[in-house]
Amino acid sequence: MHGSHWGAFRAEVNEGRVIGVKPFEQDKSPSQILDAIPEMLYSETRIAEPYMRESVAKHGPGAKRELRGAERFVPVSWDKALDVVAAELKRVKAEHGNEAIFAGSYGWSSAGRFHHAKTQMQRFMNLHGGFTGQLHNYSYAAALAVLPHILGTAEAAQGPVSDWDGLLAETKLIVCFGGMPLKNAQVDAGGNGTHRMADFLEQATARGIRFVNISPVREDLEGASNSEWIPIRPNTDTALILAMAYVLIETGKADLNFLDRYCVGYERFRAHVMGEDDGLAKTPGWASTITGVSEQKIRALANELASVRSFLNMAWGLQRADHGEQPYWAMISLAATLGQIGKTGGGFAFGMGSVGGMGAPREKVPSPTMPAGMNRADSWIPVARIADLLLNPGEQYEFNGETRTYPDTRLVYWCGGNPFHHHQDLNRFVDAWRRPETVIVQDIWWTATARHADIVLPATTTLERNDIGSGGRDPHIIAMQKASDPVGKAKSDHDIFTALSERMGYRDAFTEGRSEMEWLEHIYNVSRQLASRRGVEMPDFQAFWKKGWYEVPKPTTPFVQFADFRQDPEENPLNTPSGKIELFSERVSSFGYSDCPGYAAWLEPKEYLGSPAAKRFPLHMLSNQPKTRLHSQMDAGGASLKSKIKGREPIWINPLDAEARGLADGDIVRVFNDRGQTLAGVIVADLVMPGVIQFPTGAWFDPANPLKPATALEKHGNPNVLTRDEGTSRLGQGTSAHSALVEVEKFTGELPVISVRSAPPIAAE
Ligand SMILES: Nc1nc2c(c(=O)[nH]1)N[C@H]1C(S)=C(S)[C@@H](COP(=O)(O)OP(=O)(O)OC[C@H]3O[C@@H](n4cnc5c(=O)[nH]c(N)nc54)[C@H](O)[C@@H]3O)O[C@H]1N2
Ligand SMILES: Nc1nc2c(c(=O)[nH]1)N[C@H]1C(S)=C(S)[C@@H](COP(=O)(O)OP(=O)(O)OC[C@H]3O[C@@H](n4cnc5c(=O)[nH]c(N)nc54)[C@H](O)[C@@H]3O)O[C@H]1N2
Ligand SMILES: [Mo]
């Protein structure tokens, strides 16, 4: 038995080698990403032993940093590699202090909770006295910053949110901004035991629940067969939502009792919507010009929402945009105006469909986790400000009401994440990455991040070690049993940090004297005890390991978010200054941010179809999550490889836009703007509205000229050479990847060879 972020499976094993995988027999909709596992396990792109960049091997740490990403690698012994890593960690701490060590190391790692790479690394670094970390995530950083001001917690985006059972029981209409994409529900952090989103959408449709998909992409609600598609210009949802609130207020449908009893700031919100503060009424006519949705449609949808039990859902992706805080605040304000929050089947959620477990009914039993300890350096940056950190040490910036200063980074250790996948404006990022004195990367495969390191440490995949997989939202806990001998000289993340801890003099504190299996039993038992206190009896560890999985039961009655608050707001206040939902926040307003005022407002994104830049770059690029892999994981095999067009990532472009550019299915195009250029393959599809291209993330960054990537072509189809590297606002500082304009033209040159599907050039030892 085994597990991954995209599902549980059984490995077919022959003489210490995995020869196939079979989906977990309880899973009715297994993910296509599973197919890549055996291939990727023994892929040419595996890092088989430790390596050093050639200049570092010859001249020591710090040599020729400007060659990162453009040099050969030299194989070295584990002893030599670990000795150099340990010495560098000691040197940097002694000379510059712990905050000069960057080990935020954002990334999904693997599903196993014990060997979870980032956690193992941070546990190790905490024993070294700490490091500069990263706050929040790329998924919904703007939400994590703004929701606590409005609702007192970020639970509405993190879960648990109102569950499907409640929706199936009472809801008549579900309006989804950004849909509930089945492609995204394949995945959840820590694993999906079974995939049930498709089932939920089918059941809901069979019960006559009406779905509306407000999105530039029709496919975002493919699972609900009768859904209505309302195409909307990307990044303009706030305008649409304010206009729906306008209709409710104008027609006397605003629930004034709810607004009075459970909210503060309705008067300010109303004044803004009606244009009493700025002289601009947020009418359906006004919103229609901005969004491309007809006036009539806006009125009809607002009226329908008020006439039945209705539920609003917004994908996480909408806040991964310039002013990404606003659509979230706006949708909460609309839900409050409708007055159904806290009723079964009413209210709202963020991210149902963004991962598989959002909305899945599950008792609140804590999943097994590996403790990372305390970071005594108390140093961090908002997650997506990584390039700014490396480029601008000592510079001040604003974040959520604070003025902060970037520390001076001398050493970067990345383990379990791929910033050359996840970060924006990669050509800028390459420059940033060449600043620190030493870069250490611990990964399984030769990703672009590993290729840009000084010291590369090879980790095993989960199949080469024992672990426990468990997502905080998914009900399954999965025994991840070792199925393969290690590939080459790769070691588990835990073993690598144990060997480093030995060199640092704190091995016993790191391991606490436990072996791998003893750790698994220990972290399992911690969950088991906590579950027992909540009345859930889990089997003992031996029984669990033998069976291979455990399913946390579902609650006897549906979970309805804010039901307690609705029932008694005095007894169960929200954790906001007023104890109520803050449609106007004095606190946010007091920060004085023009890019995030104290209430939901339509603020024009710097790049969208209505901005001046659209004259030169007339297509809005949505670099959303890939259907065929998890981010950059499994890119070099299985479904991902099969989906490529002449080896490049496919984009979807509307027939009108394709025709205007003379493009046909299977063509290779150059996608470009002032930040970069990349090659992609064309799929002409009316699944995406005119003026928009869908360009999934995750193709391994592969610059034609690794020395100077910024002036060269990216060969493989990585949209992050085109995205903006700017925060959502001073409040959230999240990534604003979904606000990027591009142009597309046919590529007629000779197709460059892809370099990233094998190991980089290796020099002799
Ligand atoms: N343009 C654009 N960019 C985006 C987004 C977007 O919508 N648009 N989305 C963003 C979001 S939401 C996210 S979450 C990020 C995702 O960004 P990441 O989480 O960084 O992406 P992954 O590809 O999952 O990277 C995980 C890395 O860990 C490695 N790894 C896996 N298992 C192990 C292990 O056991 N040990 C070690 N040592 N390494 C391991 C993998 O090989 C891989 O290199 O991307 C963000 N970037
Ligand atoms: N297969 C697969 N599944 C995944 C992942 C993966 O890499 N692969 N990654 C996982 C991770 S880390 C995360 S955070 C989640 C992310 O989950 P989401 O944030 O929900 O994912 P996205 O695909 O970025 O966005 C969802 C949809 O929103 C639409 N959208 C984008 N911008 C706008 C807009 O301005 N307005 C409207 N109305 N719609 C818009 C896009 O069409 C897009 O398809 O997905 C998870 N699931
Ligand atoms: Mo994410």
PDB file of C-alpha atoms in Angstrom, residues 461-704:
ATOM      1  CA  THR A 461      11.125   8.989  -3.332  1.00  0.00           C
ATOM      2  CA  THR A 462       8.480   7.828  -0.884  1.00  0.00           C
ATOM      3  CA  LEU A 463       8.544   4.360  -2.478  1.00  0.00           C
ATOM      4  CA  GLU A 464      12.099   3.860  -1.219  1.00  0.00           C
ATOM      5  CA  ARG A 465      11.134   4.437   2.430  1.00  0.00           C
ATOM      6  CA  ASN A 466       8.292   3.945   4.937  1.00  0.00           C
ATOM      7  CA  ASP A 467       5.880   6.732   5.828  1.00  0.00           C
ATOM      8  CA  ILE A 468       2.312   7.733   6.660  1.00  0.00           C
ATOM      9  CA  GLY A 469       0.260   9.808   4.232  1.00  0.00           C
ATOM     10  CA  SER A 470      -2.584  11.949   5.474  1.00  0.00           C
ATOM     11  CA  GLY A 471      -4.206  15.179   4.382  1.00  0.00           C
ATOM     12  CA  GLY A 472      -5.776  17.402   7.008  1.00  0.00           C
ATOM     13  CA  ARG A 473      -9.023  17.534   5.008  1.00  0.00           C
ATOM     14  CA  ASP A 474      -9.156  14.065   3.483  1.00  0.00           C
ATOM     15  CA  PRO A 475     -10.527  11.257   5.662  1.00  0.00           C
ATOM     16  CA  HIS A 476      -7.952   8.599   4.722  1.00  0.00           C
ATOM     17  CA  ILE A 477      -4.738   7.881   6.598  1.00  0.00           C
ATOM     18  CA  ILE A 478      -2.498   5.762   4.375  1.00  0.00           C
ATOM     19  CA  ALA A 479       0.387   3.438   5.263  1.00  0.00           C
ATOM     20  CA  MET A 480       3.095   4.261   2.731  1.00  0.00           C
ATOM     21  CA  GLN A 481       5.073   1.039   2.679  1.00  0.00           C
ATOM     22  CA  LYS A 482       8.533   0.778   1.200  1.00  0.00           C
ATOM     23  CA  ALA A 483       8.449  -0.946  -2.188  1.00  0.00           C
ATOM     24  CA  SER A 484      11.756  -0.282  -3.932  1.00  0.00           C
ATOM     25  CA  ASP A 485      15.460  -0.352  -3.212  1.00  0.00           C
ATOM     26  CA  PRO A 486      16.960   3.145  -3.186  1.00  0.00           C
ATOM     27  CA  VAL A 487      17.998   4.445  -6.593  1.00  0.00           C
ATOM     28  CA  GLY A 488      21.735   5.089  -6.866  1.00  0.00           C
ATOM     29  CA  LYS A 489      23.145   6.562  -3.681  1.00  0.00           C
ATOM     30  CA  ALA A 490      19.992   8.501  -2.784  1.00  0.00           C
ATOM     31  CA  LYS A 491      19.094   8.708   0.922  1.00  0.00           C
ATOM     32  CA  SER A 492      15.874   9.588   2.694  1.00  0.00           C
ATOM     33  CA  ASP A 493      15.463  13.185   3.832  1.00  0.00           C
ATOM     34  CA  HIS A 494      15.469  12.026   7.440  1.00  0.00           C
ATOM     35  CA  ASP A 495      18.726  10.117   6.969  1.00  0.00           C
ATOM     36  CA  ILE A 496      20.379  13.093   5.281  1.00  0.00           C
ATOM     37  CA  PHE A 497      19.483  15.387   8.168  1.00  0.00           C
ATOM     38  CA  THR A 498      20.470  12.750  10.692  1.00  0.00           C
ATOM     39  CA  ALA A 499      23.927  12.573   9.098  1.00  0.00           C
ATOM     40  CA  LEU A 500      24.139  16.374   9.098  1.00  0.00           C
ATOM     41  CA  SER A 501      22.964  16.550  12.731  1.00  0.00           C
ATOM     42  CA  GLU A 502      25.760  14.193  13.620  1.00  0.00           C
ATOM     43  CA  ARG A 503      28.250  16.666  12.117  1.00  0.00           C
ATOM     44  CA  MET A 504      26.597  19.576  13.903  1.00  0.00           C
ATOM     45  CA  GLY A 505      26.701  17.777  17.255  1.00  0.00           C
ATOM     46  CA  TYR A 506      22.964  17.381  17.874  1.00  0.00           C
ATOM     47  CA  ARG A 507      22.088  14.017  16.380  1.00  0.00           C
ATOM     48  CA  ASP A 508      20.244  12.752  19.466  1.00  0.00           C
ATOM     49  CA  ALA A 509      18.091  15.860  19.708  1.00  0.00           C
ATOM     50  CA  PHE A 510      17.228  15.454  16.029  1.00  0.00           C
ATOM     51  CA  THR A 511      16.322  11.754  16.069  1.00  0.00           C
ATOM     52  CA  GLU A 512      15.153  11.554  19.719  1.00  0.00           C
ATOM     53  CA  GLY A 513      16.628   8.069  19.508  1.00  0.00           C
ATOM     54  CA  ARG A 514      13.844   6.765  17.256  1.00  0.00           C
ATOM     55  CA  SER A 515      14.219   4.727  14.076  1.00  0.00           C
ATOM     56  CA  GLU A 516      12.033   5.370  11.023  1.00  0.00           C
ATOM     57  CA  MET A 517       9.391   2.799  12.059  1.00  0.00           C
ATOM     58  CA  GLU A 518       9.485   4.016  15.674  1.00  0.00           C
ATOM     59  CA  TRP A 519       8.797   7.548  14.466  1.00  0.00           C
ATOM     60  CA  LEU A 520       5.852   6.353  12.370  1.00  0.00           C
ATOM     61  CA  GLU A 521       4.379   4.553  15.340  1.00  0.00           C
ATOM     62  CA  HIS A 522       4.977   7.603  17.521  1.00  0.00           C
ATOM     63  CA  ILE A 523       3.331  10.190  15.260  1.00  0.00           C
ATOM     64  CA  TYR A 524       0.463   7.789  14.570  1.00  0.00           C
ATOM     65  CA  ASN A 525      -0.120   7.303  18.283  1.00  0.00           C
ATOM     66  CA  VAL A 526      -0.214  11.047  18.922  1.00  0.00           C
ATOM     67  CA  SER A 527      -3.112  11.303  16.435  1.00  0.00           C
ATOM     68  CA  ARG A 528      -4.743   8.230  17.850  1.00  0.00           C
ATOM     69  CA  GLN A 529      -4.773   9.704  21.348  1.00  0.00           C
ATOM     70  CA  LEU A 530      -6.169  13.036  20.159  1.00  0.00           C
ATOM     71  CA  ALA A 531      -8.815  11.183  18.129  1.00  0.00           C
ATOM     72  CA  SER A 532      -9.808   9.181  21.161  1.00  0.00           C
ATOM     73  CA  ARG A 533     -10.419  12.379  23.104  1.00  0.00           C
ATOM     74  CA  ARG A 534     -12.883  13.347  20.367  1.00  0.00           C
ATOM     75  CA  GLY A 535     -14.590  10.001  20.632  1.00  0.00           C
ATOM     76  CA  VAL A 536     -12.997   8.436  17.527  1.00  0.00           C
ATOM     77  CA  GLU A 537     -11.258   5.106  18.181  1.00  0.00           C
ATOM     78  CA  MET A 538      -8.467   4.432  15.694  1.00  0.00           C
ATOM     79  CA  PRO A 539      -6.916   0.953  15.434  1.00  0.00           C
ATOM     80  CA  ASP A 540      -3.521   0.411  17.053  1.00  0.00           C
ATOM     81  CA  PHE A 541      -0.455   1.057  14.895  1.00  0.00           C
ATOM     82  CA  GLN A 542       0.262  -2.596  14.051  1.00  0.00           C
ATOM     83  CA  ALA A 543      -3.297  -3.191  12.878  1.00  0.00           C
ATOM     84  CA  PHE A 544      -3.250   0.030  10.843  1.00  0.00           C
ATOM     85  CA  TRP A 545       0.080  -0.812   9.193  1.00  0.00           C
ATOM     86  CA  LYS A 546      -1.067  -4.315   8.337  1.00  0.00           C
ATOM     87  CA  LYS A 547      -4.339  -3.191   6.781  1.00  0.00           C
ATOM     88  CA  GLY A 548      -2.623  -0.286   5.044  1.00  0.00           C
ATOM     89  CA  TRP A 549      -5.219   2.425   5.617  1.00  0.00           C
ATOM     90  CA  TYR A 550      -7.735   3.924   7.999  1.00  0.00           C
ATOM     91  CA  GLU A 551     -10.749   6.090   7.195  1.00  0.00           C
ATOM     92  CA  VAL A 552     -11.750   8.814   9.657  1.00  0.00           C
ATOM     93  CA  PRO A 553     -15.549   8.620  10.044  1.00  0.00           C
ATOM     94  CA  LYS A 554     -17.807  11.387   8.864  1.00  0.00           C
ATOM     95  CA  PRO A 555     -19.785  13.462  11.350  1.00  0.00           C
ATOM     96  CA  THR A 556     -23.342  12.370  12.101  1.00  0.00           C
ATOM     97  CA  THR A 557     -24.719  15.763  11.119  1.00  0.00           C
ATOM     98  CA  PRO A 558     -23.335  17.959   8.313  1.00  0.00           C
ATOM     99  CA  PHE A 559     -20.791  20.559   9.363  1.00  0.00           C
ATOM    100  CA  VAL A 560     -22.104  24.056   8.671  1.00  0.00           C
ATOM    101  CA  GLN A 561     -19.575  26.816   8.943  1.00  0.00           C
ATOM    102  CA  PHE A 562     -20.658  29.752  11.158  1.00  0.00           C
ATOM    103  CA  ALA A 563     -23.718  27.821  12.439  1.00  0.00           C
ATOM    104  CA  ASP A 564     -22.691  28.475  16.059  1.00  0.00           C
ATOM    105  CA  PHE A 565     -22.159  32.129  15.364  1.00  0.00           C
ATOM    106  CA  ARG A 566     -25.521  32.389  13.675  1.00  0.00           C
ATOM    107  CA  GLN A 567     -27.244  30.649  16.534  1.00  0.00           C
ATOM    108  CA  ASP A 568     -25.752  32.882  19.205  1.00  0.00           C
ATOM    109  CA  PRO A 569     -23.382  35.647  18.116  1.00  0.00           C
ATOM    110  CA  GLU A 570     -22.902  36.888  21.694  1.00  0.00           C
ATOM    111  CA  GLU A 571     -21.894  33.448  23.010  1.00  0.00           C
ATOM    112  CA  ASN A 572     -19.881  32.541  19.898  1.00  0.00           C
ATOM    113  CA  PRO A 573     -18.379  35.775  18.620  1.00  0.00           C
ATOM    114  CA  LEU A 574     -15.926  35.820  15.724  1.00  0.00           C
ATOM    115  CA  ASN A 575     -12.312  36.583  16.498  1.00  0.00           C
ATOM    116  CA  THR A 576     -12.524  40.069  14.901  1.00  0.00           C
ATOM    117  CA  PRO A 577     -12.267  43.357  16.827  1.00  0.00           C
ATOM    118  CA  SER A 578     -16.079  43.678  16.767  1.00  0.00           C
ATOM    119  CA  GLY A 579     -16.780  39.959  17.174  1.00  0.00           C
ATOM    120  CA  LYS A 580     -18.835  40.244  13.973  1.00  0.00           C
ATOM    121  CA  ILE A 581     -18.246  39.966  10.235  1.00  0.00           C
ATOM    122  CA  GLU A 582     -16.374  43.127   9.265  1.00  0.00           C
ATOM    123  CA  LEU A 583     -17.707  44.452   5.976  1.00  0.00           C
ATOM    124  CA  PHE A 584     -15.733  47.537   6.932  1.00  0.00           C
ATOM    125  CA  SER A 585     -12.572  46.988   8.957  1.00  0.00           C
ATOM    126  CA  GLU A 586     -11.311  49.935  11.000  1.00  0.00           C
ATOM    127  CA  ARG A 587      -8.035  48.110  11.387  1.00  0.00           C
ATOM    128  CA  VAL A 588      -7.388  47.518   7.688  1.00  0.00           C
ATOM    129  CA  SER A 589      -8.538  51.048   6.939  1.00  0.00           C
ATOM    130  CA  SER A 590      -6.043  52.386   9.506  1.00  0.00           C
ATOM    131  CA  PHE A 591      -3.153  50.881   7.517  1.00  0.00           C
ATOM    132  CA  GLY A 592      -3.869  53.495   4.844  1.00  0.00           C
ATOM    133  CA  TYR A 593      -3.210  51.156   1.904  1.00  0.00           C
ATOM    134  CA  SER A 594      -4.667  52.448  -1.352  1.00  0.00           C
ATOM    135  CA  ASP A 595      -4.239  48.903  -2.734  1.00  0.00           C
ATOM    136  CA  CYS A 596      -6.396  47.432   0.046  1.00  0.00           C
ATOM    137  CA  PRO A 597      -8.838  49.872   1.642  1.00  0.00           C
ATOM    138  CA  GLY A 598     -11.041  48.948   4.596  1.00  0.00           C
ATOM    139  CA  TYR A 599     -13.890  47.450   2.540  1.00  0.00           C
ATOM    140  CA  ALA A 600     -14.379  45.504  -0.688  1.00  0.00           C
ATOM    141  CA  ALA A 601     -13.623  47.724  -3.656  1.00  0.00           C
ATOM    142  CA  TRP A 602     -13.054  47.262  -7.368  1.00  0.00           C
ATOM    143  CA  LEU A 603      -9.426  48.294  -7.924  1.00  0.00           C
ATOM    144  CA  GLU A 604      -8.080  47.933 -11.430  1.00  0.00           C
ATOM    145  CA  PRO A 605      -5.336  45.333 -11.749  1.00  0.00           C
ATOM    146  CA  LYS A 606      -2.129  46.607 -13.328  1.00  0.00           C
ATOM    147  CA  GLU A 607      -2.492  44.012 -16.079  1.00  0.00           C
ATOM    148  CA  TYR A 608      -5.902  42.876 -17.303  1.00  0.00           C
ATOM    149  CA  LEU A 609      -7.906  43.151 -20.491  1.00  0.00           C
ATOM    150  CA  GLY A 610      -9.056  46.660 -19.574  1.00  0.00           C
ATOM    151  CA  SER A 611      -5.612  48.099 -18.901  1.00  0.00           C
ATOM    152  CA  PRO A 612      -3.476  50.169 -21.324  1.00  0.00           C
ATOM    153  CA  ALA A 613      -0.930  47.326 -21.572  1.00  0.00           C
ATOM    154  CA  ALA A 614      -3.581  45.223 -23.348  1.00  0.00           C
ATOM    155  CA  LYS A 615      -2.943  47.245 -26.518  1.00  0.00           C
ATOM    156  CA  ARG A 616       0.483  45.622 -26.865  1.00  0.00           C
ATOM    157  CA  PHE A 617      -0.280  42.334 -25.144  1.00  0.00           C
ATOM    158  CA  PRO A 618      -3.953  41.628 -25.857  1.00  0.00           C
ATOM    159  CA  LEU A 619      -4.299  38.175 -24.256  1.00  0.00           C
ATOM    160  CA  HIS A 620      -4.841  37.544 -20.535  1.00  0.00           C
ATOM    161  CA  MET A 621      -2.794  34.508 -19.501  1.00  0.00           C
ATOM    162  CA  LEU A 622      -4.173  32.247 -16.793  1.00  0.00           C
ATOM    163  CA  SER A 623      -1.297  30.109 -15.589  1.00  0.00           C
ATOM    164  CA  ASN A 624      -3.484  27.764 -13.597  1.00  0.00           C
ATOM    165  CA  GLN A 625      -2.852  24.298 -12.152  1.00  0.00           C
ATOM    166  CA  PRO A 626      -1.977  21.499 -14.550  1.00  0.00           C
ATOM    167  CA  LYS A 627      -4.357  18.604 -15.153  1.00  0.00           C
ATOM    168  CA  THR A 628      -1.584  16.137 -15.886  1.00  0.00           C
ATOM    169  CA  ARG A 629       0.771  16.539 -12.916  1.00  0.00           C
ATOM    170  CA  LEU A 630       1.182  18.197  -9.521  1.00  0.00           C
ATOM    171  CA  HIS A 631       2.883  21.528 -10.185  1.00  0.00           C
ATOM    172  CA  SER A 632       6.293  20.494 -11.542  1.00  0.00           C
ATOM    173  CA  GLN A 633       6.113  17.003 -10.047  1.00  0.00           C
ATOM    174  CA  MET A 634       5.936  14.135 -12.567  1.00  0.00           C
ATOM    175  CA  ASP A 635       6.511  16.536 -15.482  1.00  0.00           C
ATOM    176  CA  ALA A 636       9.025  14.236 -17.148  1.00  0.00           C
ATOM    177  CA  GLY A 637       6.753  11.188 -17.319  1.00  0.00           C
ATOM    178  CA  GLY A 638       3.273   9.723 -17.665  1.00  0.00           C
ATOM    179  CA  ALA A 639       0.268  11.887 -18.468  1.00  0.00           C
ATOM    180  CA  SER A 640       2.312  15.076 -18.439  1.00  0.00           C
ATOM    181  CA  LEU A 641       4.776  13.930 -21.071  1.00  0.00           C
ATOM    182  CA  LYS A 642       1.977  12.512 -23.235  1.00  0.00           C
ATOM    183  CA  SER A 643       0.093  15.799 -23.144  1.00  0.00           C
ATOM    184  CA  LYS A 644       2.943  17.851 -24.612  1.00  0.00           C
ATOM    185  CA  ILE A 645       2.896  19.095 -28.175  1.00  0.00           C
ATOM    186  CA  LYS A 646       6.259  18.495 -29.857  1.00  0.00           C
ATOM    187  CA  GLY A 647       7.627  18.401 -26.331  1.00  0.00           C
ATOM    188  CA  ARG A 648       6.128  21.753 -25.258  1.00  0.00           C
ATOM    189  CA  GLU A 649       3.379  22.570 -22.783  1.00  0.00           C
ATOM    190  CA  PRO A 650      -0.012  23.001 -24.489  1.00  0.00           C
ATOM    191  CA  ILE A 651      -1.991  26.220 -24.225  1.00  0.00           C
ATOM    192  CA  TRP A 652      -5.698  26.651 -24.892  1.00  0.00           C
ATOM    193  CA  ILE A 653      -6.643  29.505 -27.132  1.00  0.00           C
ATOM    194  CA  ASN A 654     -10.109  30.500 -28.356  1.00  0.00           C
ATOM    195  CA  PRO A 655     -10.880  29.879 -32.076  1.00  0.00           C
ATOM    196  CA  LEU A 656     -11.337  33.629 -32.691  1.00  0.00           C
ATOM    197  CA  ASP A 657      -7.914  34.443 -31.280  1.00  0.00           C
ATOM    198  CA  ALA A 658      -6.329  31.509 -33.088  1.00  0.00           C
ATOM    199  CA  GLU A 659      -7.820  32.568 -36.402  1.00  0.00           C
ATOM    200  CA  ALA A 660      -6.665  36.154 -35.979  1.00  0.00           C
ATOM    201  CA  ARG A 661      -3.116  34.825 -35.582  1.00  0.00           C
ATOM    202  CA  GLY A 662      -3.275  32.107 -38.211  1.00  0.00           C
ATOM    203  CA  LEU A 663      -2.899  29.340 -35.624  1.00  0.00           C
ATOM    204  CA  ALA A 664      -4.076  25.747 -35.798  1.00  0.00           C
ATOM    205  CA  ASP A 665      -4.007  22.751 -33.449  1.00  0.00           C
ATOM    206  CA  GLY A 666      -0.518  21.397 -32.990  1.00  0.00           C
ATOM    207  CA  ASP A 667       1.290  24.592 -33.973  1.00  0.00           C
ATOM    208  CA  ILE A 668       4.189  25.761 -31.862  1.00  0.00           C
ATOM    209  CA  VAL A 669       3.901  29.354 -30.695  1.00  0.00           C
ATOM    210  CA  ARG A 670       6.054  31.916 -28.999  1.00  0.00           C
ATOM    211  CA  VAL A 671       4.227  33.350 -25.995  1.00  0.00           C
ATOM    212  CA  PHE A 672       5.795  36.608 -24.892  1.00  0.00           C
ATOM    213  CA  ASN A 673       5.653  39.940 -23.096  1.00  0.00           C
ATOM    214  CA  ASP A 674       8.267  42.384 -21.793  1.00  0.00           C
ATOM    215  CA  ARG A 675       9.369  39.948 -19.085  1.00  0.00           C
ATOM    216  CA  GLY A 676      10.146  36.908 -21.203  1.00  0.00           C
ATOM    217  CA  GLN A 677       9.289  34.510 -23.996  1.00  0.00           C
ATOM    218  CA  THR A 678       8.522  30.818 -24.074  1.00  0.00           C
ATOM    219  CA  LEU A 679       7.431  28.128 -26.521  1.00  0.00           C
ATOM    220  CA  ALA A 680       4.105  26.324 -26.249  1.00  0.00           C
ATOM    221  CA  GLY A 681       1.904  24.017 -28.324  1.00  0.00           C
ATOM    222  CA  VAL A 682      -1.531  25.130 -29.524  1.00  0.00           C
ATOM    223  CA  ILE A 683      -4.893  23.605 -28.685  1.00  0.00           C
ATOM    224  CA  VAL A 684      -7.666  25.635 -30.277  1.00  0.00           C
ATOM    225  CA  ALA A 685     -10.606  25.343 -27.886  1.00  0.00           C
ATOM    226  CA  ASP A 686     -13.816  27.205 -27.190  1.00  0.00           C
ATOM    227  CA  LEU A 687     -13.415  25.944 -23.616  1.00  0.00           C
ATOM    228  CA  VAL A 688     -11.696  29.239 -22.994  1.00  0.00           C
ATOM    229  CA  MET A 689     -13.240  32.654 -23.740  1.00  0.00           C
ATOM    230  CA  PRO A 690     -11.850  35.022 -26.373  1.00  0.00           C
ATOM    231  CA  GLY A 691      -9.002  37.189 -25.110  1.00  0.00           C
ATOM    232  CA  VAL A 692      -7.788  34.586 -22.626  1.00  0.00           C
ATOM    233  CA  ILE A 693      -5.252  31.779 -22.857  1.00  0.00           C
ATOM    234  CA  GLN A 694      -4.955  28.931 -20.399  1.00  0.00           C
ATOM    235  CA  PHE A 695      -1.311  28.046 -19.901  1.00  0.00           C
ATOM    236  CA  PRO A 696      -0.821  25.521 -17.065  1.00  0.00           C
ATOM    237  CA  THR A 697       2.204  25.805 -14.779  1.00  0.00           C
ATOM    238  CA  GLY A 698       4.804  23.126 -14.216  1.00  0.00           C
ATOM    239  CA  ALA A 699       6.934  22.537 -17.323  1.00  0.00           C
ATOM    240  CA  TRP A 700      10.511  22.398 -16.028  1.00  0.00           C
ATOM    241  CA  PHE A 701      12.248  25.725 -16.683  1.00  0.00           C
ATOM    242  CA  ASP A 702      14.591  25.233 -19.635  1.00  0.00           C
ATOM    243  CA  PRO A 703      16.235  28.431 -20.896  1.00  0.00           C
ATOM    244  CA  ALA A 704      17.899  28.338 -24.326  1.00  0.00           C
TER     245      ALA A 704
END
